[in-house]
Amino acid sequence: MPNIWRPTSVDDAVVRYQIADLDRAIDFYTSQLGFRLEQRAGPVAIVARGALHLILSAPESSGSQPMADGESQQPGGWNRIVLYVDDLESTVGRLSGGGVLFRNDIKDGPGGKQVQFTDPDGNSIELHEAPA
């Protein structure tokens, strides 16, 4: 029987993103954002960074099937994961050099600096640098 990833407790939470191309999504999260591949099974993969486990669900997965009213689950939206970084400007520079397009310029406020971009399927991601 394959080793199946499971949360360590029912108190754990994970995030699911709908994606169109599983190989592309795995490559993006592991090569661009420092996630590690925990598991891949059929049309689903779990990638992790620190305590965050992100389920990537391709259209064929059970977690991507239409709702009872027929509404289909699609990638994208404004809900987002937040990834903390030590140096926001250098991270933005590195990602920009890799072809990532940002939704906004770096914003600086009392809670620190942040910027948003999307993965290749349109799911939102925020990079955040805590105030000095």
PDB file of C-alpha atoms in Angstrom:
ATOM      1  CA  MET A   1       0.000   0.000   0.000  1.00  0.00           C
ATOM      2  CA  PRO A   2       1.437   3.454  -0.911  1.00  0.00           C
ATOM      3  CA  ASN A   3       2.473   5.862   1.808  1.00  0.00           C
ATOM      4  CA  ILE A   4      -0.439   8.317   1.992  1.00  0.00           C
ATOM      5  CA  TRP A   5       0.049  11.732   3.575  1.00  0.00           C
ATOM      6  CA  ARG A   6      -2.377  12.422   6.406  1.00  0.00           C
ATOM      7  CA  PRO A   7      -2.646  15.375   8.774  1.00  0.00           C
ATOM      8  CA  THR A   8      -1.162  14.667  12.180  1.00  0.00           C
ATOM      9  CA  SER A   9      -4.340  15.806  13.943  1.00  0.00           C
ATOM     10  CA  VAL A  10      -7.953  16.656  13.149  1.00  0.00           C
ATOM     11  CA  ASP A  11      -6.983  20.160  14.353  1.00  0.00           C
ATOM     12  CA  ASP A  12      -4.618  20.538  11.367  1.00  0.00           C
ATOM     13  CA  ALA A  13      -5.830  22.471   8.343  1.00  0.00           C
ATOM     14  CA  VAL A  14      -4.646  22.452   4.752  1.00  0.00           C
ATOM     15  CA  VAL A  15      -5.435  24.621   1.740  1.00  0.00           C
ATOM     16  CA  ARG A  16      -6.743  23.218  -1.554  1.00  0.00           C
ATOM     17  CA  TYR A  17      -6.082  25.006  -4.832  1.00  0.00           C
ATOM     18  CA  GLN A  18      -7.836  24.022  -8.044  1.00  0.00           C
ATOM     19  CA  ILE A  19      -5.271  23.806 -10.842  1.00  0.00           C
ATOM     20  CA  ALA A  20      -5.427  22.960 -14.540  1.00  0.00           C
ATOM     21  CA  ASP A  21      -2.051  21.200 -15.024  1.00  0.00           C
ATOM     22  CA  LEU A  22      -0.606  19.156 -12.176  1.00  0.00           C
ATOM     23  CA  ASP A  23       2.952  18.910 -13.522  1.00  0.00           C
ATOM     24  CA  ARG A  24       3.095  22.683 -14.099  1.00  0.00           C
ATOM     25  CA  ALA A  25       1.719  23.406 -10.615  1.00  0.00           C
ATOM     26  CA  ILE A  26       4.174  21.056  -8.882  1.00  0.00           C
ATOM     27  CA  ASP A  27       7.055  22.602 -10.795  1.00  0.00           C
ATOM     28  CA  PHE A  28       5.939  26.152  -9.956  1.00  0.00           C
ATOM     29  CA  TYR A  29       5.515  25.575  -6.212  1.00  0.00           C
ATOM     30  CA  THR A  30       8.676  23.496  -5.788  1.00  0.00           C
ATOM     31  CA  SER A  31      11.072  25.381  -8.062  1.00  0.00           C
ATOM     32  CA  GLN A  32       9.829  28.955  -7.581  1.00  0.00           C
ATOM     33  CA  LEU A  33       8.484  29.052  -4.004  1.00  0.00           C
ATOM     34  CA  GLY A  34      10.498  26.502  -2.040  1.00  0.00           C
ATOM     35  CA  PHE A  35       7.746  23.943  -1.424  1.00  0.00           C
ATOM     36  CA  ARG A  36       8.629  20.257  -1.314  1.00  0.00           C
ATOM     37  CA  LEU A  37       6.551  17.541  -2.925  1.00  0.00           C
ATOM     38  CA  GLU A  38       5.044  15.392  -0.162  1.00  0.00           C
ATOM     39  CA  GLN A  39       2.858  13.139  -2.279  1.00  0.00           C
ATOM     40  CA  ARG A  40       1.470  12.700  -5.757  1.00  0.00           C
ATOM     41  CA  ALA A  41      -1.402  10.332  -6.437  1.00  0.00           C
ATOM     42  CA  GLY A  42      -3.281  10.440  -9.717  1.00  0.00           C
ATOM     43  CA  PRO A  43      -4.648  13.956 -10.319  1.00  0.00           C
ATOM     44  CA  VAL A  44      -3.698  15.258  -6.849  1.00  0.00           C
ATOM     45  CA  ALA A  45      -0.450  16.363  -5.248  1.00  0.00           C
ATOM     46  CA  ILE A  46       0.398  17.699  -1.811  1.00  0.00           C
ATOM     47  CA  VAL A  47       3.226  20.192  -1.533  1.00  0.00           C
ATOM     48  CA  ALA A  48       4.492  21.607   1.753  1.00  0.00           C
ATOM     49  CA  ARG A  49       6.402  24.594   3.021  1.00  0.00           C
ATOM     50  CA  GLY A  50       6.913  24.688   6.759  1.00  0.00           C
ATOM     51  CA  ALA A  51       3.586  23.846   8.417  1.00  0.00           C
ATOM     52  CA  LEU A  52       1.546  24.686   5.289  1.00  0.00           C
ATOM     53  CA  HIS A  53       0.342  21.748   3.248  1.00  0.00           C
ATOM     54  CA  LEU A  54      -1.206  22.721  -0.070  1.00  0.00           C
ATOM     55  CA  ILE A  55      -3.379  20.256  -1.975  1.00  0.00           C
ATOM     56  CA  LEU A  56      -3.155  20.771  -5.727  1.00  0.00           C
ATOM     57  CA  SER A  57      -6.285  19.356  -7.375  1.00  0.00           C
ATOM     58  CA  ALA A  58      -6.385  18.827 -11.136  1.00  0.00           C
ATOM     59  CA  PRO A  59      -9.794  18.791 -12.862  1.00  0.00           C
ATOM     60  CA  GLU A  60     -10.035  14.969 -12.665  1.00  0.00           C
ATOM     61  CA  SER A  61      -9.697  14.865  -8.843  1.00  0.00           C
ATOM     62  CA  SER A  62     -12.639  14.236  -6.522  1.00  0.00           C
ATOM     63  CA  GLY A  63     -11.907  17.587  -4.853  1.00  0.00           C
ATOM     64  CA  SER A  64     -12.528  19.374  -8.176  1.00  0.00           C
ATOM     65  CA  GLN A  65     -15.851  17.813  -9.120  1.00  0.00           C
ATOM     66  CA  PRO A  66     -18.942  19.996  -9.674  1.00  0.00           C
ATOM     67  CA  MET A  67     -21.185  20.914  -6.751  1.00  0.00           C
ATOM     68  CA  ALA A  68     -24.697  19.470  -6.387  1.00  0.00           C
ATOM     69  CA  ASP A  69     -26.145  22.469  -8.271  1.00  0.00           C
ATOM     70  CA  GLY A  70     -23.761  21.838 -11.189  1.00  0.00           C
ATOM     71  CA  GLU A  71     -21.421  24.751 -10.427  1.00  0.00           C
ATOM     72  CA  SER A  72     -17.875  23.807 -11.396  1.00  0.00           C
ATOM     73  CA  GLN A  73     -14.879  24.508  -9.199  1.00  0.00           C
ATOM     74  CA  GLN A  74     -12.399  26.798 -10.939  1.00  0.00           C
ATOM     75  CA  PRO A  75      -8.887  28.079 -10.146  1.00  0.00           C
ATOM     76  CA  GLY A  76      -8.326  31.669  -9.104  1.00  0.00           C
ATOM     77  CA  GLY A  77      -9.985  34.149  -6.764  1.00  0.00           C
ATOM     78  CA  TRP A  78      -8.872  36.530  -4.028  1.00  0.00           C
ATOM     79  CA  ASN A  79      -8.468  34.151  -1.106  1.00  0.00           C
ATOM     80  CA  ARG A  80      -4.779  33.392  -0.833  1.00  0.00           C
ATOM     81  CA  ILE A  81      -1.982  31.699   0.995  1.00  0.00           C
ATOM     82  CA  VAL A  82       0.567  34.003   2.626  1.00  0.00           C
ATOM     83  CA  LEU A  83       4.245  33.104   2.459  1.00  0.00           C
ATOM     84  CA  TYR A  84       6.626  34.916   4.778  1.00  0.00           C
ATOM     85  CA  VAL A  85      10.001  36.031   3.450  1.00  0.00           C
ATOM     86  CA  ASP A  86      12.997  37.808   4.998  1.00  0.00           C
ATOM     87  CA  ASP A  87      13.727  40.109   2.049  1.00  0.00           C
ATOM     88  CA  LEU A  88      10.674  40.954  -0.035  1.00  0.00           C
ATOM     89  CA  GLU A  89      12.456  43.043  -2.658  1.00  0.00           C
ATOM     90  CA  SER A  90      15.009  40.353  -3.508  1.00  0.00           C
ATOM     91  CA  THR A  91      12.310  37.660  -3.582  1.00  0.00           C
ATOM     92  CA  VAL A  92      10.200  39.779  -5.955  1.00  0.00           C
ATOM     93  CA  GLY A  93      13.270  40.333  -8.139  1.00  0.00           C
ATOM     94  CA  ARG A  94      14.035  36.612  -8.293  1.00  0.00           C
ATOM     95  CA  LEU A  95      10.435  35.676  -9.091  1.00  0.00           C
ATOM     96  CA  SER A  96      10.097  38.460 -11.672  1.00  0.00           C
ATOM     97  CA  GLY A  97      13.220  37.126 -13.352  1.00  0.00           C
ATOM     98  CA  GLY A  98      11.498  33.740 -13.506  1.00  0.00           C
ATOM     99  CA  GLY A  99       8.493  35.191 -15.305  1.00  0.00           C
ATOM    100  CA  VAL A 100       6.106  35.697 -12.369  1.00  0.00           C
ATOM    101  CA  LEU A 101       3.753  38.637 -12.915  1.00  0.00           C
ATOM    102  CA  PHE A 102       2.682  40.581  -9.845  1.00  0.00           C
ATOM    103  CA  ARG A 103      -0.836  41.934  -9.272  1.00  0.00           C
ATOM    104  CA  ASN A 104       0.356  45.021  -7.441  1.00  0.00           C
ATOM    105  CA  ASP A 105       3.446  46.921  -6.364  1.00  0.00           C
ATOM    106  CA  ILE A 106       4.938  46.248  -2.936  1.00  0.00           C
ATOM    107  CA  LYS A 107       2.738  47.845  -0.277  1.00  0.00           C
ATOM    108  CA  ASP A 108       4.309  49.014   2.984  1.00  0.00           C
ATOM    109  CA  GLY A 109       2.176  49.479   6.103  1.00  0.00           C
ATOM    110  CA  PRO A 110       2.265  49.080   9.878  1.00  0.00           C
ATOM    111  CA  GLY A 111       2.065  45.276   9.546  1.00  0.00           C
ATOM    112  CA  GLY A 112       4.997  45.061   7.146  1.00  0.00           C
ATOM    113  CA  LYS A 113       5.364  44.839   3.386  1.00  0.00           C
ATOM    114  CA  GLN A 114       3.319  42.681   1.050  1.00  0.00           C
ATOM    115  CA  VAL A 115       2.763  41.986  -2.621  1.00  0.00           C
ATOM    116  CA  GLN A 116       0.440  39.638  -4.495  1.00  0.00           C
ATOM    117  CA  PHE A 117       0.847  37.442  -7.552  1.00  0.00           C
ATOM    118  CA  THR A 118      -0.833  34.381  -8.992  1.00  0.00           C
ATOM    119  CA  ASP A 119       0.302  30.886  -9.743  1.00  0.00           C
ATOM    120  CA  PRO A 120       0.017  29.681 -13.366  1.00  0.00           C
ATOM    121  CA  ASP A 121      -3.659  28.804 -12.768  1.00  0.00           C
ATOM    122  CA  GLY A 122      -4.675  32.173 -11.315  1.00  0.00           C
ATOM    123  CA  ASN A 123      -4.644  31.222  -7.603  1.00  0.00           C
ATOM    124  CA  SER A 124      -3.545  34.144  -5.447  1.00  0.00           C
ATOM    125  CA  ILE A 125      -0.375  34.136  -3.344  1.00  0.00           C
ATOM    126  CA  GLU A 126       0.848  36.890  -1.046  1.00  0.00           C
ATOM    127  CA  LEU A 127       4.467  37.417  -0.044  1.00  0.00           C
ATOM    128  CA  HIS A 128       4.810  39.188   3.284  1.00  0.00           C
ATOM    129  CA  GLU A 129       7.833  40.674   5.063  1.00  0.00           C
ATOM    130  CA  ALA A 130       7.288  41.503   8.735  1.00  0.00           C
ATOM    131  CA  PRO A 131       8.143  45.036   9.879  1.00  0.00           C
ATOM    132  CA  ALA A 132      11.705  45.633  11.040  1.00  0.00           C
TER     133      ALA A 132
END
